[in-house]
Short mmCIF file of N, CA and C in Angstrom, two decimals:
data_model
loop_
_atom_site.label_atom_id
_atom_site.label_comp_id
_atom_site.label_asym_id
_atom_site.label_seq_id
_atom_site.Cartn_x
_atom_site.Cartn_y
_atom_site.Cartn_z
N GLY A 1 107.17 142.05 -61.67
CA GLY A 1 108.11 141.35 -62.56
C GLY A 1 107.61 141.34 -63.98
N GLY A 2 108.54 141.19 -64.91
CA GLY A 2 108.21 141.15 -66.34
C GLY A 2 107.61 139.82 -66.72
N LYS A 3 107.09 139.75 -67.94
CA LYS A 3 106.42 138.52 -68.38
C LYS A 3 107.41 137.36 -68.60
N HIS A 4 108.74 137.64 -68.62
CA HIS A 4 109.73 136.57 -68.83
C HIS A 4 110.03 135.78 -67.57
N ASN A 5 109.49 136.23 -66.42
CA ASN A 5 109.79 135.56 -65.17
C ASN A 5 108.74 134.52 -64.79
N HIS A 6 107.80 134.26 -65.66
CA HIS A 6 106.76 133.29 -65.40
C HIS A 6 107.38 131.90 -65.19
N PRO A 7 106.95 131.16 -64.16
CA PRO A 7 107.55 129.84 -63.86
C PRO A 7 107.49 128.87 -65.05
N MET A 8 106.41 128.95 -65.84
CA MET A 8 106.28 128.02 -66.97
C MET A 8 107.36 128.32 -68.03
N VAL A 9 107.63 129.60 -68.26
CA VAL A 9 108.67 130.00 -69.22
C VAL A 9 110.02 129.52 -68.72
N ALA A 10 110.28 129.72 -67.43
CA ALA A 10 111.56 129.26 -66.83
C ALA A 10 111.67 127.75 -66.96
N GLY A 11 110.58 127.04 -66.71
CA GLY A 11 110.56 125.58 -66.82
C GLY A 11 110.87 125.12 -68.24
N MET A 12 110.29 125.80 -69.22
CA MET A 12 110.54 125.46 -70.62
C MET A 12 112.00 125.74 -70.99
N ARG A 13 112.52 126.85 -70.47
CA ARG A 13 113.91 127.21 -70.73
C ARG A 13 114.84 126.14 -70.15
N ASN A 14 114.54 125.70 -68.91
CA ASN A 14 115.36 124.66 -68.28
C ASN A 14 115.28 123.34 -69.04
N LYS A 15 114.08 123.01 -69.53
CA LYS A 15 113.90 121.78 -70.30
C LYS A 15 114.71 121.85 -71.60
N ALA A 16 114.66 122.99 -72.25
CA ALA A 16 115.43 123.18 -73.49
C ALA A 16 116.92 123.06 -73.22
N LYS A 17 117.37 123.62 -72.10
CA LYS A 17 118.78 123.56 -71.72
C LYS A 17 119.19 122.10 -71.45
N LEU A 18 118.31 121.37 -70.76
CA LEU A 18 118.57 119.97 -70.45
C LEU A 18 118.68 119.14 -71.73
N VAL A 19 117.75 119.35 -72.64
CA VAL A 19 117.75 118.61 -73.91
C VAL A 19 119.04 118.90 -74.68
N LYS A 20 119.45 120.16 -74.70
CA LYS A 20 120.66 120.58 -75.39
C LYS A 20 121.89 119.92 -74.75
N GLN A 21 121.94 119.94 -73.42
CA GLN A 21 123.07 119.35 -72.69
C GLN A 21 123.12 117.83 -72.90
N ARG A 22 121.94 117.20 -72.87
CA ARG A 22 121.88 115.75 -73.07
C ARG A 22 122.33 115.38 -74.49
N ASN A 23 121.90 116.17 -75.47
CA ASN A 23 122.31 115.93 -76.87
C ASN A 23 123.81 116.10 -77.03
N LEU A 24 124.37 117.10 -76.36
CA LEU A 24 125.81 117.33 -76.40
C LEU A 24 126.55 116.14 -75.78
N ALA A 25 126.03 115.64 -74.67
CA ALA A 25 126.63 114.47 -74.00
C ALA A 25 126.60 113.25 -74.92
N LEU A 26 125.47 113.06 -75.61
CA LEU A 26 125.33 111.94 -76.55
C LEU A 26 126.33 112.09 -77.70
N HIS A 27 126.49 113.30 -78.19
CA HIS A 27 127.46 113.59 -79.24
C HIS A 27 128.88 113.27 -78.78
N LEU A 28 129.24 113.69 -77.56
CA LEU A 28 130.58 113.43 -77.03
C LEU A 28 130.82 111.92 -76.89
N MET A 29 129.77 111.19 -76.46
CA MET A 29 129.90 109.75 -76.31
C MET A 29 130.16 109.10 -77.68
N ASN A 30 129.38 109.48 -78.68
CA ASN A 30 129.56 108.93 -80.03
C ASN A 30 130.92 109.32 -80.62
N TYR A 31 131.28 110.57 -80.42
CA TYR A 31 132.57 111.08 -80.90
C TYR A 31 133.72 110.30 -80.27
N SER A 32 133.64 110.09 -78.97
CA SER A 32 134.73 109.43 -78.24
C SER A 32 134.88 107.96 -78.63
N ALA A 33 133.80 107.38 -79.10
CA ALA A 33 133.82 105.96 -79.45
C ALA A 33 134.52 105.71 -80.79
N HIS A 34 134.66 106.75 -81.60
CA HIS A 34 135.24 106.59 -82.94
C HIS A 34 136.47 107.44 -83.14
N LEU A 35 137.21 107.66 -82.06
CA LEU A 35 138.37 108.54 -82.15
C LEU A 35 139.61 107.80 -82.65
N ASP A 36 140.38 108.48 -83.46
CA ASP A 36 141.71 107.98 -83.82
C ASP A 36 142.69 108.72 -82.91
N PHE A 37 143.17 108.02 -81.88
CA PHE A 37 144.03 108.67 -80.89
C PHE A 37 145.33 109.21 -81.49
N LYS A 38 145.80 108.59 -82.56
CA LYS A 38 147.04 109.06 -83.20
C LYS A 38 146.85 110.43 -83.84
N LYS A 39 145.62 110.71 -84.28
CA LYS A 39 145.35 111.97 -84.98
C LYS A 39 144.71 113.03 -84.08
N THR A 40 144.41 112.66 -82.82
CA THR A 40 143.69 113.57 -81.93
C THR A 40 144.63 114.22 -80.93
N GLN A 41 144.61 115.55 -80.91
CA GLN A 41 145.41 116.30 -79.95
C GLN A 41 144.49 116.74 -78.82
N PHE A 42 144.63 116.11 -77.66
CA PHE A 42 143.81 116.52 -76.51
C PHE A 42 144.45 117.70 -75.81
N THR A 43 143.62 118.70 -75.50
CA THR A 43 144.10 119.87 -74.77
C THR A 43 143.31 119.96 -73.47
N VAL A 44 143.78 120.81 -72.56
CA VAL A 44 143.04 121.04 -71.32
C VAL A 44 141.61 121.47 -71.67
N LYS A 45 141.50 122.36 -72.65
CA LYS A 45 140.19 122.89 -73.03
C LYS A 45 139.26 121.80 -73.57
N SER A 46 139.77 120.91 -74.40
CA SER A 46 138.91 119.87 -74.97
C SER A 46 138.47 118.86 -73.90
N VAL A 47 139.39 118.50 -73.01
CA VAL A 47 139.04 117.56 -71.94
C VAL A 47 138.07 118.21 -70.96
N GLN A 48 138.29 119.49 -70.67
CA GLN A 48 137.41 120.24 -69.77
C GLN A 48 135.97 120.25 -70.29
N THR A 49 135.79 120.28 -71.61
CA THR A 49 134.46 120.26 -72.21
C THR A 49 133.68 119.02 -71.78
N PHE A 50 134.35 117.86 -71.79
CA PHE A 50 133.69 116.61 -71.38
C PHE A 50 133.22 116.71 -69.92
N ILE A 51 134.06 117.30 -69.07
CA ILE A 51 133.72 117.45 -67.65
C ILE A 51 132.58 118.46 -67.48
N ASN A 52 132.67 119.58 -68.18
CA ASN A 52 131.64 120.62 -68.07
C ASN A 52 130.26 120.10 -68.45
N VAL A 53 130.17 119.35 -69.53
CA VAL A 53 128.88 118.83 -69.98
C VAL A 53 128.30 117.86 -68.95
N SER A 54 129.17 117.16 -68.23
CA SER A 54 128.71 116.16 -67.26
C SER A 54 128.14 116.78 -65.98
N GLU A 55 128.36 118.07 -65.78
CA GLU A 55 127.97 118.71 -64.52
C GLU A 55 126.48 119.04 -64.46
N CYS A 56 125.71 118.03 -64.08
CA CYS A 56 124.27 118.19 -63.86
C CYS A 56 123.80 116.94 -63.11
N ASP A 57 122.52 116.88 -62.79
CA ASP A 57 122.07 115.68 -62.09
C ASP A 57 121.11 114.84 -62.94
N ASP A 58 121.13 115.08 -64.25
CA ASP A 58 120.33 114.27 -65.17
C ASP A 58 121.09 112.97 -65.45
N SER A 59 120.49 111.85 -65.08
CA SER A 59 121.21 110.58 -65.17
C SER A 59 121.62 110.20 -66.60
N LYS A 60 120.79 110.53 -67.59
CA LYS A 60 121.17 110.21 -68.97
C LYS A 60 122.40 111.01 -69.40
N THR A 61 122.38 112.30 -69.12
CA THR A 61 123.50 113.18 -69.48
C THR A 61 124.78 112.70 -68.81
N VAL A 62 124.70 112.46 -67.50
CA VAL A 62 125.87 112.04 -66.73
C VAL A 62 126.38 110.69 -67.23
N SER A 63 125.46 109.78 -67.51
CA SER A 63 125.85 108.44 -67.98
C SER A 63 126.55 108.50 -69.35
N TYR A 64 126.00 109.30 -70.27
CA TYR A 64 126.65 109.48 -71.57
C TYR A 64 128.06 110.04 -71.39
N CYS A 65 128.18 111.02 -70.51
CA CYS A 65 129.48 111.65 -70.28
C CYS A 65 130.47 110.68 -69.66
N MET A 66 130.00 109.83 -68.75
CA MET A 66 130.88 108.84 -68.13
C MET A 66 131.48 107.92 -69.19
N VAL A 67 130.65 107.48 -70.12
CA VAL A 67 131.13 106.62 -71.21
C VAL A 67 132.16 107.38 -72.06
N ALA A 68 131.84 108.63 -72.37
CA ALA A 68 132.73 109.46 -73.19
C ALA A 68 134.08 109.68 -72.50
N ILE A 69 134.03 110.04 -71.22
CA ILE A 69 135.27 110.31 -70.47
C ILE A 69 136.09 109.03 -70.34
N SER A 70 135.42 107.92 -70.08
CA SER A 70 136.11 106.64 -69.98
C SER A 70 136.79 106.30 -71.31
N ASN A 71 136.10 106.54 -72.42
CA ASN A 71 136.68 106.27 -73.75
C ASN A 71 137.95 107.08 -73.99
N ILE A 72 137.90 108.39 -73.72
CA ILE A 72 139.08 109.22 -74.01
C ILE A 72 140.19 109.00 -72.99
N ALA A 73 139.83 108.51 -71.78
CA ALA A 73 140.84 108.30 -70.75
C ALA A 73 141.73 107.08 -71.02
N ALA A 74 141.43 106.36 -72.08
CA ALA A 74 142.33 105.28 -72.50
C ALA A 74 143.68 105.88 -72.89
N GLU A 75 143.65 107.16 -73.25
CA GLU A 75 144.85 107.90 -73.65
C GLU A 75 145.49 108.51 -72.40
N PRO A 76 146.76 108.14 -72.08
CA PRO A 76 147.42 108.66 -70.87
C PRO A 76 147.45 110.19 -70.77
N VAL A 77 147.58 110.86 -71.90
CA VAL A 77 147.59 112.34 -71.91
C VAL A 77 146.29 112.87 -71.29
N VAL A 78 145.19 112.24 -71.63
CA VAL A 78 143.88 112.67 -71.10
C VAL A 78 143.83 112.47 -69.59
N ARG A 79 144.34 111.34 -69.12
CA ARG A 79 144.34 111.10 -67.66
C ARG A 79 145.17 112.15 -66.94
N ASN A 80 146.31 112.52 -67.52
CA ASN A 80 147.13 113.58 -66.93
C ASN A 80 146.37 114.90 -66.86
N ILE A 81 145.66 115.22 -67.93
CA ILE A 81 144.87 116.46 -67.96
C ILE A 81 143.76 116.40 -66.91
N LEU A 82 143.09 115.24 -66.78
CA LEU A 82 142.01 115.11 -65.80
C LEU A 82 142.52 115.37 -64.38
N PHE A 83 143.74 114.91 -64.09
CA PHE A 83 144.32 115.18 -62.77
C PHE A 83 144.72 116.65 -62.65
N GLU A 84 145.28 117.18 -63.74
CA GLU A 84 145.72 118.57 -63.78
C GLU A 84 144.56 119.54 -63.49
N ILE A 85 143.39 119.24 -64.04
CA ILE A 85 142.23 120.13 -63.86
C ILE A 85 141.40 119.73 -62.63
N ASN A 86 141.94 118.82 -61.82
CA ASN A 86 141.27 118.38 -60.59
C ASN A 86 139.88 117.82 -60.84
N ALA A 87 139.75 116.96 -61.83
CA ALA A 87 138.44 116.44 -62.21
C ALA A 87 138.02 115.22 -61.38
N MET A 88 138.92 114.70 -60.57
CA MET A 88 138.62 113.46 -59.85
C MET A 88 137.36 113.56 -58.97
N HIS A 89 137.22 114.67 -58.23
CA HIS A 89 136.03 114.78 -57.37
C HIS A 89 134.75 114.93 -58.21
N LYS A 90 134.85 115.57 -59.36
CA LYS A 90 133.68 115.71 -60.24
C LYS A 90 133.29 114.34 -60.80
N ILE A 91 134.30 113.56 -61.17
CA ILE A 91 134.04 112.21 -61.69
C ILE A 91 133.42 111.34 -60.59
N THR A 92 133.93 111.47 -59.37
CA THR A 92 133.37 110.71 -58.24
C THR A 92 131.92 111.12 -57.98
N ASN A 93 131.63 112.42 -58.09
CA ASN A 93 130.25 112.90 -57.91
C ASN A 93 129.30 112.37 -58.97
N MET A 94 129.84 112.07 -60.15
CA MET A 94 129.01 111.53 -61.24
C MET A 94 128.46 110.15 -60.89
N LEU A 95 129.19 109.39 -60.08
CA LEU A 95 128.84 107.99 -59.81
C LEU A 95 127.41 107.82 -59.30
N GLN A 96 126.96 108.73 -58.43
CA GLN A 96 125.61 108.61 -57.86
C GLN A 96 124.50 108.81 -58.89
N HIS A 97 124.81 109.41 -60.04
CA HIS A 97 123.78 109.69 -61.04
C HIS A 97 123.78 108.69 -62.20
N LEU A 98 124.70 107.73 -62.19
CA LEU A 98 124.80 106.81 -63.31
C LEU A 98 123.60 105.87 -63.38
N LYS A 99 123.14 105.62 -64.62
CA LYS A 99 122.07 104.66 -64.85
C LYS A 99 122.49 103.74 -65.99
N GLY A 100 122.25 102.47 -65.80
CA GLY A 100 122.51 101.51 -66.88
C GLY A 100 123.87 100.84 -66.76
N LYS A 101 123.93 99.65 -67.32
CA LYS A 101 125.13 98.82 -67.23
C LYS A 101 126.32 99.45 -67.94
N ALA A 102 126.09 100.06 -69.11
CA ALA A 102 127.19 100.64 -69.90
C ALA A 102 127.90 101.75 -69.12
N ALA A 103 127.13 102.60 -68.44
CA ALA A 103 127.72 103.71 -67.68
C ALA A 103 128.50 103.20 -66.48
N HIS A 104 127.95 102.20 -65.78
CA HIS A 104 128.66 101.64 -64.62
C HIS A 104 129.93 100.92 -65.06
N TRP A 105 129.84 100.23 -66.19
CA TRP A 105 131.01 99.55 -66.75
C TRP A 105 132.08 100.58 -67.13
N ALA A 106 131.65 101.66 -67.75
CA ALA A 106 132.58 102.73 -68.16
C ALA A 106 133.29 103.31 -66.93
N ALA A 107 132.55 103.49 -65.82
CA ALA A 107 133.15 104.02 -64.59
C ALA A 107 134.21 103.05 -64.06
N ALA A 108 133.89 101.76 -64.09
CA ALA A 108 134.84 100.74 -63.62
C ALA A 108 136.11 100.77 -64.45
N ILE A 109 135.96 100.87 -65.76
CA ILE A 109 137.11 100.91 -66.68
C ILE A 109 137.91 102.20 -66.47
N LEU A 110 137.20 103.31 -66.27
CA LEU A 110 137.86 104.60 -66.05
C LEU A 110 138.78 104.53 -64.82
N PHE A 111 138.25 103.99 -63.72
CA PHE A 111 139.08 103.90 -62.52
C PHE A 111 140.20 102.87 -62.68
N TYR A 112 139.96 101.86 -63.53
CA TYR A 112 141.06 100.94 -63.86
C TYR A 112 142.18 101.70 -64.58
N TYR A 113 141.80 102.51 -65.58
CA TYR A 113 142.81 103.32 -66.29
C TYR A 113 143.58 104.19 -65.31
N PHE A 114 142.85 104.86 -64.40
CA PHE A 114 143.51 105.73 -63.41
C PHE A 114 144.48 104.92 -62.56
N SER A 115 144.11 103.68 -62.25
CA SER A 115 144.96 102.86 -61.37
C SER A 115 146.27 102.45 -62.05
N CYS A 116 146.31 102.60 -63.36
CA CYS A 116 147.53 102.25 -64.11
C CYS A 116 148.63 103.31 -63.94
N ASP A 117 148.26 104.49 -63.48
CA ASP A 117 149.21 105.59 -63.32
C ASP A 117 149.71 105.61 -61.89
N LYS A 118 150.92 105.18 -61.68
CA LYS A 118 151.47 105.01 -60.33
C LYS A 118 151.39 106.25 -59.44
N GLU A 119 151.64 107.42 -60.01
CA GLU A 119 151.73 108.62 -59.17
C GLU A 119 150.38 109.09 -58.62
N THR A 120 149.29 108.48 -59.09
CA THR A 120 147.97 108.95 -58.66
C THR A 120 147.22 107.92 -57.83
N GLU A 121 147.89 106.83 -57.42
CA GLU A 121 147.14 105.72 -56.82
C GLU A 121 146.38 106.06 -55.53
N ASP A 122 146.95 106.93 -54.68
CA ASP A 122 146.25 107.30 -53.43
C ASP A 122 144.93 108.01 -53.73
N ARG A 123 144.99 108.95 -54.66
CA ARG A 123 143.79 109.71 -55.02
C ARG A 123 142.76 108.81 -55.67
N VAL A 124 143.22 107.87 -56.47
CA VAL A 124 142.29 106.95 -57.13
C VAL A 124 141.58 106.09 -56.09
N TYR A 125 142.34 105.57 -55.13
CA TYR A 125 141.72 104.71 -54.12
C TYR A 125 140.70 105.47 -53.29
N SER A 126 141.04 106.68 -52.86
CA SER A 126 140.10 107.42 -52.02
C SER A 126 138.85 107.82 -52.82
N ALA A 127 139.01 108.07 -54.11
CA ALA A 127 137.86 108.45 -54.95
C ALA A 127 136.99 107.25 -55.29
N ALA A 128 137.60 106.08 -55.44
CA ALA A 128 136.87 104.95 -56.04
C ALA A 128 136.59 103.79 -55.09
N HIS A 129 136.96 103.91 -53.81
CA HIS A 129 136.83 102.74 -52.94
C HIS A 129 135.41 102.19 -52.86
N ALA A 130 134.39 103.06 -52.84
CA ALA A 130 133.00 102.58 -52.76
C ALA A 130 132.61 101.82 -54.04
N LEU A 131 133.00 102.38 -55.19
CA LEU A 131 132.74 101.73 -56.47
C LEU A 131 133.45 100.37 -56.53
N LEU A 132 134.71 100.35 -56.09
CA LEU A 132 135.49 99.12 -56.13
C LEU A 132 134.89 98.05 -55.21
N GLN A 133 134.42 98.47 -54.04
CA GLN A 133 133.77 97.53 -53.12
C GLN A 133 132.51 96.95 -53.73
N ALA A 134 131.70 97.83 -54.33
CA ALA A 134 130.45 97.38 -54.95
C ALA A 134 130.73 96.42 -56.10
N ASN A 135 131.70 96.78 -56.95
CA ASN A 135 132.03 95.92 -58.09
C ASN A 135 132.69 94.62 -57.65
N GLY A 136 133.45 94.69 -56.57
CA GLY A 136 134.09 93.49 -56.04
C GLY A 136 133.08 92.47 -55.55
N ALA A 137 131.90 92.97 -55.13
CA ALA A 137 130.84 92.09 -54.62
C ALA A 137 129.75 91.84 -55.67
N SER A 138 129.97 92.33 -56.87
CA SER A 138 128.96 92.25 -57.93
C SER A 138 128.73 90.81 -58.38
N ARG A 139 127.52 90.56 -58.88
CA ARG A 139 127.22 89.23 -59.46
C ARG A 139 127.83 89.10 -60.86
N ASP A 140 128.23 90.26 -61.42
CA ASP A 140 128.81 90.28 -62.77
C ASP A 140 130.30 89.94 -62.67
N PRO A 141 130.70 88.77 -63.23
CA PRO A 141 132.11 88.36 -63.11
C PRO A 141 133.09 89.36 -63.75
N GLN A 142 132.66 90.03 -64.82
CA GLN A 142 133.54 91.02 -65.46
C GLN A 142 133.79 92.21 -64.54
N ALA A 143 132.75 92.66 -63.85
CA ALA A 143 132.87 93.78 -62.91
C ALA A 143 133.82 93.40 -61.77
N ARG A 144 133.67 92.16 -61.27
CA ARG A 144 134.55 91.69 -60.19
C ARG A 144 136.00 91.67 -60.65
N LEU A 145 136.22 91.20 -61.89
CA LEU A 145 137.56 91.09 -62.44
C LEU A 145 138.22 92.47 -62.59
N VAL A 146 137.48 93.44 -63.13
CA VAL A 146 138.02 94.78 -63.30
C VAL A 146 138.34 95.40 -61.93
N ALA A 147 137.47 95.17 -60.94
CA ALA A 147 137.72 95.69 -59.59
C ALA A 147 139.01 95.08 -59.04
N LEU A 148 139.18 93.79 -59.27
CA LEU A 148 140.38 93.09 -58.81
C LEU A 148 141.64 93.64 -59.47
N TYR A 149 141.59 93.80 -60.79
CA TYR A 149 142.74 94.35 -61.52
C TYR A 149 143.06 95.77 -61.03
N THR A 150 142.01 96.56 -60.79
CA THR A 150 142.21 97.95 -60.33
C THR A 150 142.88 97.96 -58.96
N LEU A 151 142.33 97.17 -58.04
CA LEU A 151 142.90 97.10 -56.68
C LEU A 151 144.34 96.58 -56.72
N ASN A 152 144.57 95.63 -57.61
CA ASN A 152 145.91 95.05 -57.76
C ASN A 152 146.92 96.11 -58.18
N ASN A 153 146.48 97.08 -58.99
CA ASN A 153 147.36 98.17 -59.44
C ASN A 153 147.62 99.19 -58.35
N LEU A 154 146.72 99.31 -57.39
CA LEU A 154 146.80 100.39 -56.40
C LEU A 154 147.76 100.08 -55.27
#
């Protein structure tokens, strides 16, 4: 094999890729927090970017992306696109990698937003039932309340 196949070089390359992906996730989170929805045109491609960046098992990257996706999903157009691109299972897979209160809160709010759309309630319930059960039993009264509102919509 050539000198580029050395495990240390591959490890450094992976680390650089991780840092880049994490920075991108942080950028998307910051960007999503300061969006003017009236001036922003969401497309399948732009929403897909948020999902693509989240696809890894690094908890910081996934957590940043969850906050970002939750922020943009306040916009009904974005929720429609997320269903259109079949992102629900990817979002559900993100749940196991979340770290920190902000990311878990963002997930709860995201599923609340999804529960507001009548035509998707079955898919929302099957994707989020574990999260809803956990939040329903949470010591955090806000988490319990959001779980209740979400279930009430379903």
